[in-house]
Amino acid sequence: MYTQSFNVPDTTEPTGAKAPLSLVGVVSPLSEQDAAAQTRFDTKLNADQKIEPQDWMPEAYRKTLVRQISQHAHSEIVGMLPEGNWISRAPSLKRKAILIAKVQDEGGHGLYLYSAAETLGTSRDQMLADLHSGKAKYSSIFNYPTLTWADVGVIGWLVDGAAIMNQIPLCRCSYGPYARAMIRVCKEESFHQRQGYESLLTLMRGTAEQQAMVQDAVNRWWWKCLAMFGPPDSDSPNSVQGMRWGIKRISNDDLRQKFVDATVPQAEVLGVRLPDPELKWNEARQHYDFGAIDWDEFWATVNGNGPCNKERLATRVKAHQEGQWVREAALAYANKQAQKNSLKQEAA
Ligand code: BYC
């Protein structure tokens, strides 16, 4: 299983990179003041120090972070939906309690991440408006249906497993608030992955029907999880700059390969077959080779045409509208408390 101690060295440059990667800025400064600020920014990045909200940063760096962190936050809260569908149908009280805790954790991850993005000067209302209008992206993986109870276990094992693989390097992201949020997120994701795997182990020790249900879920989720890491490096427009800035530490393809290498032995222990006839150990590369991912299907899903995109967005918008009175009540209460406190201070 993956934990915080599952550390991975920084990658070599992605295949599409045109120049060697060093942590330098690319925005040409206009004024002398900006030039000095850019130099301080570059020096910090090169020394592997964190950029904090009060520090000067190039506008493109800020924009990239808002894009990535808000997409990540959206993924967490949309990610509550496929599993949330199974809370009322969990097969035992123990499984229900675990699932409620997990789904609640995902909501918490969304909160840390929206808070981290807000430190860059974009409001949460704006980010949510972009999600609800369909302008902002969220992870492709949450646009597929959860058809059986085994899907919940497979999401824990494979989806959370892929998420951890992607997120451990983000604990060393150059932007302080994002990196710190990711440390806690990764600890919780590690629990999510273990509970998923343990739930599948239980099913695999059960009846032939339960075993077939797990295999069917693995068949449906495997390729979607590989695509989750994003397009191939040669087709990833944001990777080179993201890595120069120390936001991304490992390329999409390298992370995908690490995920495959780590998951094959876990599948063997579980007793399931990964649905790829081309999956085999390559002695020369010291990695598993695997088959071609259907990128047309990935892009159709990213662009709003996956099996559940419309349903997911509609559910999110409805939940947001129905929660309006809670936000208003919480705000009214906070204002009342603030008024009371200031009256107390005046009287003292
Ligand atoms: N789905 O140049 P690229 C979780 C977009 S939460 C949709 O490689 P980048 C969990 C990409 O945004 C999982 N879109 O981009 C939660 C870009 O479009 P824009 C979420 C994708 O940013 C609850 C375009 O494709 N994790 O696991 O360098 C329960 C070109 O891509 C996807 C994060 O968000 C995708 N799969 O790299 C259980 C982690 N992949 O923005 C589990 C943080 C790519 O230019 N994010 N695109 O219009 C990242 O690490 C990076 O943003 C990515 C993409 C690796 C995802």
Coordinates of C-alpha atoms and ligand atoms in Angstrom, one line a residue:
M1 CA 0.0 0.0 0.0
Y2 CA 1.1 3.6 -0.4
T3 CA 1.9 5.8 2.6
Q4 CA 3.7 9.1 3.2
S5 CA 6.9 7.1 3.3
F6 CA 6.3 6.0 -0.3
N7 CA 8.5 8.6 -1.7
V8 CA 9.6 8.9 -5.3
P9 CA 12.5 10.8 -6.7
D10 CA 11.8 13.8 -9.0
T11 CA 11.3 12.8 -12.6
T12 CA 13.4 13.4 -15.6
E13 CA 11.9 15.9 -17.9
P14 CA 8.6 14.9 -19.7
T15 CA 9.0 13.6 -23.2
G16 CA 7.5 16.8 -24.6
A17 CA 10.0 19.1 -22.9
K18 CA 11.9 21.3 -25.2
A19 CA 14.6 22.5 -22.7
P20 CA 16.3 21.0 -19.6
L21 CA 14.2 21.6 -16.6
S22 CA 15.4 24.0 -14.0
L23 CA 13.3 25.8 -11.5
V24 CA 13.3 29.2 -13.2
G25 CA 10.6 31.6 -14.1
V26 CA 9.8 32.4 -17.7
V27 CA 7.9 35.7 -17.4
S28 CA 10.0 38.6 -18.7
P29 CA 9.9 41.3 -16.1
L30 CA 9.1 44.8 -17.3
S31 CA 10.2 47.1 -14.5
E32 CA 13.3 47.0 -12.3
Q33 CA 11.1 46.4 -9.3
D34 CA 9.5 43.4 -11.1
A35 CA 13.0 42.1 -12.1
A36 CA 14.1 42.1 -8.5
A37 CA 10.9 40.4 -7.4
Q38 CA 11.3 37.8 -10.2
T39 CA 14.9 37.2 -9.1
R40 CA 13.8 36.6 -5.5
F41 CA 11.1 34.2 -6.7
D42 CA 13.6 32.3 -8.9
T43 CA 16.1 32.1 -6.1
K44 CA 13.5 30.7 -3.7
L45 CA 12.4 28.0 -6.2
N46 CA 16.0 27.1 -7.0
A47 CA 16.7 26.7 -3.3
D48 CA 13.6 24.5 -3.0
Q49 CA 12.0 26.9 -0.6
K50 CA 8.2 27.4 -0.5
I51 CA 6.4 30.4 -2.1
E52 CA 3.9 31.8 0.4
P53 CA 0.7 33.8 -0.3
Q54 CA 2.3 37.2 0.7
D55 CA 5.3 36.6 -1.7
W56 CA 5.5 38.2 -5.1
M57 CA 4.8 35.6 -7.8
P58 CA 4.5 35.8 -11.6
E59 CA 0.8 36.1 -12.7
A60 CA 1.1 32.9 -14.8
Y61 CA 2.3 30.9 -11.7
R62 CA -0.7 32.2 -9.7
K63 CA -3.1 31.4 -12.6
T64 CA -1.7 27.9 -13.0
L65 CA -2.0 27.2 -9.3
V66 CA -5.6 28.5 -9.1
R67 CA -6.4 26.2 -12.1
Q68 CA -4.8 23.1 -10.7
I69 CA -5.8 23.6 -7.0
S70 CA -9.5 24.5 -7.9
Q71 CA -9.7 21.5 -10.3
H72 CA -8.4 19.4 -7.5
A73 CA -10.9 20.8 -5.0
H74 CA -13.8 20.2 -7.5
S75 CA -12.6 16.6 -8.0
E76 CA -12.8 16.0 -4.2
I77 CA -16.4 17.2 -3.8
V78 CA -17.7 15.7 -7.1
G79 CA -15.8 12.6 -6.0
M80 CA -18.1 12.3 -3.0
L81 CA -21.1 11.5 -5.3
P82 CA -20.3 8.1 -6.9
E83 CA -19.5 6.6 -3.5
G84 CA -22.2 8.6 -1.6
N85 CA -24.7 6.7 -3.7
W86 CA -23.8 3.5 -1.8
I87 CA -24.1 4.8 1.8
S88 CA -27.7 3.8 2.1
R89 CA -26.9 0.4 0.5
A90 CA -23.7 -0.6 2.3
P91 CA -23.9 -4.3 3.3
S92 CA -23.2 -3.9 7.0
L93 CA -23.1 -1.3 9.7
K94 CA -19.3 -1.4 9.8
R95 CA -19.0 -0.8 6.0
K96 CA -21.6 2.0 6.2
A97 CA -19.6 3.7 9.0
I98 CA -16.3 3.4 7.1
L99 CA -18.0 4.7 3.9
I100 CA -19.6 7.7 5.6
A101 CA -16.2 8.6 7.2
K102 CA -14.5 8.3 3.8
V103 CA -17.0 10.4 1.9
Q104 CA -16.8 13.0 4.7
D105 CA -13.0 13.0 4.4
E106 CA -13.3 13.9 0.7
G107 CA -15.5 16.9 1.6
G108 CA -12.8 17.9 4.0
H109 CA -10.2 17.6 1.3
G110 CA -12.3 19.9 -0.9
L111 CA -12.3 22.5 2.0
Y112 CA -8.5 22.5 2.5
L113 CA -8.0 22.8 -1.2
Y114 CA -10.6 25.6 -1.7
S115 CA -8.9 27.4 1.2
A116 CA -5.5 27.0 -0.4
A117 CA -6.7 28.3 -3.7
E118 CA -8.4 31.3 -1.9
T119 CA -5.0 32.4 -0.6
L120 CA -4.1 33.2 -4.3
G121 CA -6.9 35.8 -4.5
T122 CA -9.7 33.9 -6.1
S123 CA -13.0 33.6 -4.2
R124 CA -14.6 30.3 -3.4
D125 CA -17.9 31.7 -4.9
Q126 CA -16.1 32.3 -8.2
M127 CA -14.5 28.8 -8.2
L128 CA -17.9 27.2 -7.5
A129 CA -19.6 29.3 -10.1
D130 CA -17.0 28.0 -12.6
L131 CA -17.7 24.4 -11.6
H132 CA -21.5 24.7 -11.7
S133 CA -21.4 26.4 -15.1
G134 CA -19.3 23.6 -16.6
K135 CA -16.4 25.9 -17.2
A136 CA -14.0 24.4 -14.7
K137 CA -12.7 20.8 -15.1
Y138 CA -12.7 18.1 -12.4
S139 CA -11.2 14.6 -12.6
S140 CA -12.5 12.5 -15.5
I141 CA -12.8 9.5 -13.2
F142 CA -15.9 10.7 -11.4
N143 CA -18.0 10.6 -14.5
Y144 CA -18.5 6.8 -14.5
P145 CA -21.3 5.0 -12.6
T146 CA -20.9 2.9 -9.5
L147 CA -23.0 -0.2 -10.5
T148 CA -22.3 -2.6 -7.7
W149 CA -20.9 -2.7 -4.1
A150 CA -17.6 -3.9 -5.5
D151 CA -17.2 -0.6 -7.3
V152 CA -16.9 1.1 -3.9
G153 CA -13.9 -1.2 -3.0
V154 CA -12.3 -0.7 -6.4
I155 CA -12.6 3.1 -6.1
G156 CA -10.8 2.9 -2.8
W157 CA -8.1 0.5 -4.1
L158 CA -7.5 1.9 -7.6
V159 CA -8.9 5.5 -7.7
D160 CA -7.6 6.5 -4.3
G161 CA -4.4 4.5 -5.1
A162 CA -3.9 6.6 -8.3
A163 CA -4.8 9.7 -6.4
I164 CA -2.1 9.0 -3.7
M165 CA 0.5 8.3 -6.4
N166 CA -0.3 11.7 -8.0
Q167 CA -0.5 13.5 -4.7
I168 CA 2.5 12.4 -2.7
P169 CA 4.8 14.4 -5.0
L170 CA 2.5 17.4 -4.5
C171 CA 3.4 17.4 -0.8
R172 CA 6.7 18.9 -2.1
C173 CA 4.9 21.4 -4.4
S174 CA 6.6 24.9 -4.4
Y175 CA 3.4 26.6 -3.2
G176 CA 3.3 26.3 0.6
P177 CA -0.5 26.2 1.3
Y178 CA -1.0 23.6 -1.4
A179 CA 1.9 21.4 -0.2
R180 CA 0.8 21.6 3.4
A181 CA -2.8 20.7 2.5
M182 CA -1.6 17.7 0.5
I183 CA 0.3 16.2 3.5
R184 CA -3.0 15.7 5.4
V185 CA -4.9 14.7 2.3
C186 CA -2.3 11.9 1.6
K187 CA -2.5 10.5 5.1
E188 CA -6.3 10.3 4.8
E189 CA -6.1 8.9 1.2
S190 CA -3.8 6.1 2.5
F191 CA -6.6 5.0 4.9
H192 CA -9.1 5.2 2.0
Q193 CA -7.0 3.0 -0.2
R194 CA -6.5 0.4 2.5
Q195 CA -10.2 0.2 3.4
G196 CA -11.0 -0.4 -0.3
Y197 CA -8.4 -3.1 -0.6
E198 CA -9.5 -4.8 2.6
S199 CA -13.2 -4.7 1.4
L200 CA -12.2 -6.4 -1.9
L201 CA -10.1 -9.0 0.0
T202 CA -13.3 -9.9 2.0
L203 CA -15.3 -10.2 -1.2
M204 CA -12.6 -12.3 -2.9
R205 CA -12.8 -14.7 0.1
G206 CA -16.6 -15.0 -0.5
T207 CA -18.8 -16.7 -3.1
A208 CA -18.1 -17.2 -6.8
E209 CA -20.7 -14.5 -7.4
Q210 CA -18.9 -12.0 -5.2
Q211 CA -15.6 -12.8 -6.8
A212 CA -17.1 -12.2 -10.3
M213 CA -18.5 -8.9 -9.0
V214 CA -15.0 -7.7 -8.0
Q215 CA -13.6 -8.8 -11.4
D216 CA -16.3 -7.0 -13.3
A217 CA -15.6 -3.8 -11.3
V218 CA -11.9 -4.1 -11.9
N219 CA -12.6 -4.6 -15.6
R220 CA -14.6 -1.4 -15.8
W221 CA -12.3 0.9 -13.7
W222 CA -8.8 -0.2 -14.7
W223 CA -8.4 1.8 -17.9
K224 CA -10.2 4.9 -16.5
C225 CA -7.7 4.9 -13.6
L226 CA -4.7 4.8 -16.0
A227 CA -6.2 7.8 -17.9
M228 CA -6.7 9.7 -14.6
F229 CA -3.0 10.7 -14.6
G230 CA -3.7 12.9 -17.6
P231 CA -2.6 12.9 -21.3
P232 CA 0.8 11.5 -22.4
D233 CA 3.7 13.8 -21.6
S234 CA 4.0 14.5 -25.4
D235 CA 0.4 15.8 -25.4
S236 CA 0.4 17.6 -22.0
P237 CA 0.5 21.4 -22.6
N238 CA 0.9 22.3 -18.9
S239 CA 3.6 19.8 -17.8
V240 CA 6.8 21.5 -18.8
Q241 CA 6.0 24.8 -17.1
G242 CA 4.4 23.1 -14.2
M243 CA 7.6 21.2 -13.6
R244 CA 9.8 24.2 -14.1
W245 CA 7.9 25.9 -11.3
G246 CA 8.1 22.9 -9.0
I247 CA 4.3 22.6 -8.9
K248 CA 4.4 19.2 -10.7
R249 CA 7.3 17.1 -9.6
I250 CA 6.8 13.9 -11.7
S251 CA 5.3 13.7 -15.2
N252 CA 2.0 12.2 -16.1
D253 CA 3.6 9.2 -17.8
D254 CA 6.1 8.5 -15.1
L255 CA 3.3 8.5 -12.4
R256 CA 1.2 6.2 -14.6
Q257 CA 4.1 3.8 -14.9
K258 CA 4.7 3.8 -11.1
F259 CA 1.0 3.2 -10.5
V260 CA 1.0 0.1 -12.9
D261 CA 4.2 -1.2 -11.3
A262 CA 2.8 -0.9 -7.8
T263 CA -0.6 -2.2 -8.6
V264 CA 0.2 -5.5 -10.5
P265 CA 1.5 -7.3 -7.4
Q266 CA -1.5 -6.1 -5.4
A267 CA -3.9 -7.5 -8.0
E268 CA -2.0 -10.9 -7.8
V269 CA -2.5 -11.0 -4.0
L270 CA -6.2 -10.1 -4.4
G271 CA -6.6 -12.8 -7.1
V272 CA -8.0 -10.5 -9.8
R273 CA -6.9 -10.2 -13.4
L274 CA -6.1 -6.7 -14.8
P275 CA -7.9 -6.4 -18.1
D276 CA -4.9 -5.8 -20.4
P277 CA -3.6 -8.7 -22.6
E278 CA -0.4 -6.6 -23.2
L279 CA 0.4 -6.2 -19.5
K280 CA 3.7 -7.9 -18.9
W281 CA 7.0 -7.5 -17.0
N282 CA 9.8 -6.0 -19.2
E283 CA 13.1 -7.2 -17.8
A284 CA 15.1 -4.6 -19.8
R285 CA 13.1 -1.6 -18.6
Q286 CA 12.5 -3.1 -15.1
H287 CA 8.8 -1.9 -15.5
Y288 CA 5.5 -3.5 -16.7
D289 CA 4.6 -2.8 -20.3
F290 CA 0.9 -2.1 -20.8
G291 CA -1.5 -1.6 -23.6
A292 CA -2.8 1.6 -25.3
I293 CA -5.2 3.9 -23.4
D294 CA -8.3 5.1 -25.3
W295 CA -7.6 8.8 -25.3
D296 CA -10.6 9.7 -27.4
E297 CA -12.8 8.3 -24.7
F298 CA -10.8 10.3 -22.1
W299 CA -11.2 13.6 -23.9
A300 CA -14.9 13.0 -24.6
T301 CA -15.4 12.6 -20.8
V302 CA -13.2 15.6 -19.9
N303 CA -15.2 17.6 -22.4
G304 CA -18.5 16.9 -20.7
N305 CA -19.7 13.8 -22.7
G306 CA -18.9 10.9 -20.3
P307 CA -21.7 8.6 -19.0
C308 CA -22.4 10.7 -15.8
N309 CA -21.1 14.2 -16.5
K310 CA -24.6 15.8 -16.7
E311 CA -25.9 13.9 -13.7
R312 CA -22.9 14.8 -11.5
L313 CA -23.1 18.5 -12.3
A314 CA -26.9 18.6 -11.8
T315 CA -26.5 16.9 -8.4
R316 CA -23.7 19.4 -7.3
V317 CA -25.8 22.4 -8.4
K318 CA -28.9 21.1 -6.6
A319 CA -26.8 20.4 -3.4
H320 CA -25.4 23.9 -3.6
Q321 CA -28.8 25.5 -4.0
E322 CA -30.3 23.5 -1.2
G323 CA -27.4 24.4 1.1
Q324 CA -28.0 28.2 0.6
W325 CA -30.0 28.5 3.8
V326 CA -27.3 26.8 5.8
R327 CA -24.6 29.2 4.5
E328 CA -26.9 32.2 5.3
A329 CA -27.7 30.9 8.8
A330 CA -24.0 30.3 9.5
L331 CA -23.1 33.8 8.3
A332 CA -26.0 35.4 10.4
Y333 CA -24.7 33.4 13.5
A334 CA -21.1 34.5 12.9
N335 CA -22.2 38.2 12.5
K336 CA -24.3 38.0 15.7
Q337 CA -21.3 36.5 17.6
A338 CA -19.0 39.2 16.3
Q339 CA -21.5 41.9 17.4
K340 CA -21.8 40.4 20.8
N341 CA -18.0 40.2 21.2
S342 CA -17.5 43.8 20.2
L343 CA -20.2 45.0 22.6
K344 CA -18.5 43.0 25.4
Q345 CA -15.2 44.6 24.5
E346 CA -16.7 48.1 24.6
A347 CA -18.3 47.4 28.0
A348 CA -15.0 46.1 29.4
Ligands
BYC1 N1 -9.5 14.7 -15.7 O1 -1.4 19.5 -19.4 P1 -2.0 18.5 -18.6 C1 -9.2 12.1 -6.1 C2 -6.8 18.2 -18.1 S1 -9.1 13.7 -6.6 C3 -9.9 15.9 -16.2 O2 -1.3 17.2 -18.3 P2 -1.7 19.3 -15.8 C4 -10.3 11.5 -5.3 C5 -5.9 19.2 -17.5 O3 -6.6 19.9 -16.4 C6 -8.2 13.5 -8.1 N2 -9.1 16.7 -16.8 O4 -2.5 19.2 -17.2 C7 -11.3 12.4 -4.8 C8 -5.6 20.2 -18.6 O5 -6.7 21.0 -18.9 P3 -6.7 22.6 -18.6 C9 -7.9 14.8 -8.7 C10 -7.8 16.3 -16.9 O6 -2.5 20.2 -14.9 C11 -12.4 11.8 -4.1 C12 -5.5 19.2 -19.8 O7 -6.2 18.0 -19.4 N3 -6.4 15.0 -8.5 O8 -8.4 11.4 -6.6 O9 -0.3 19.6 -16.0 C13 -12.5 10.4 -3.9 C14 -4.1 18.9 -20.2 O10 -3.5 18.1 -19.2 C15 -7.3 15.1 -16.4 C16 -5.9 16.2 -8.9 O11 -6.6 17.1 -9.3 C17 -8.2 14.3 -15.8 N4 -7.9 13.0 -15.3 O12 -1.9 17.8 -15.3 C18 -11.4 9.6 -4.4 C19 -4.4 16.3 -8.6 N5 -6.0 15.0 -16.6 O13 -6.7 22.8 -17.1 C20 -10.3 10.2 -5.1 C21 -3.9 17.7 -8.9 C22 -5.6 16.1 -17.3 O14 -5.4 23.1 -19.3 N6 -3.8 17.9 -10.4 N7 -6.7 16.9 -17.5 O15 -7.9 23.1 -19.3 C23 -2.7 17.4 -11.1 O16 -1.8 16.8 -10.6 C24 -2.7 17.8 -12.6 O17 -3.6 18.9 -12.7 C25 -3.1 16.7 -13.5 C26 -3.1 17.2 -15.0 C27 -2.1 15.6 -13.4 C28 -4.5 16.1 -13.2

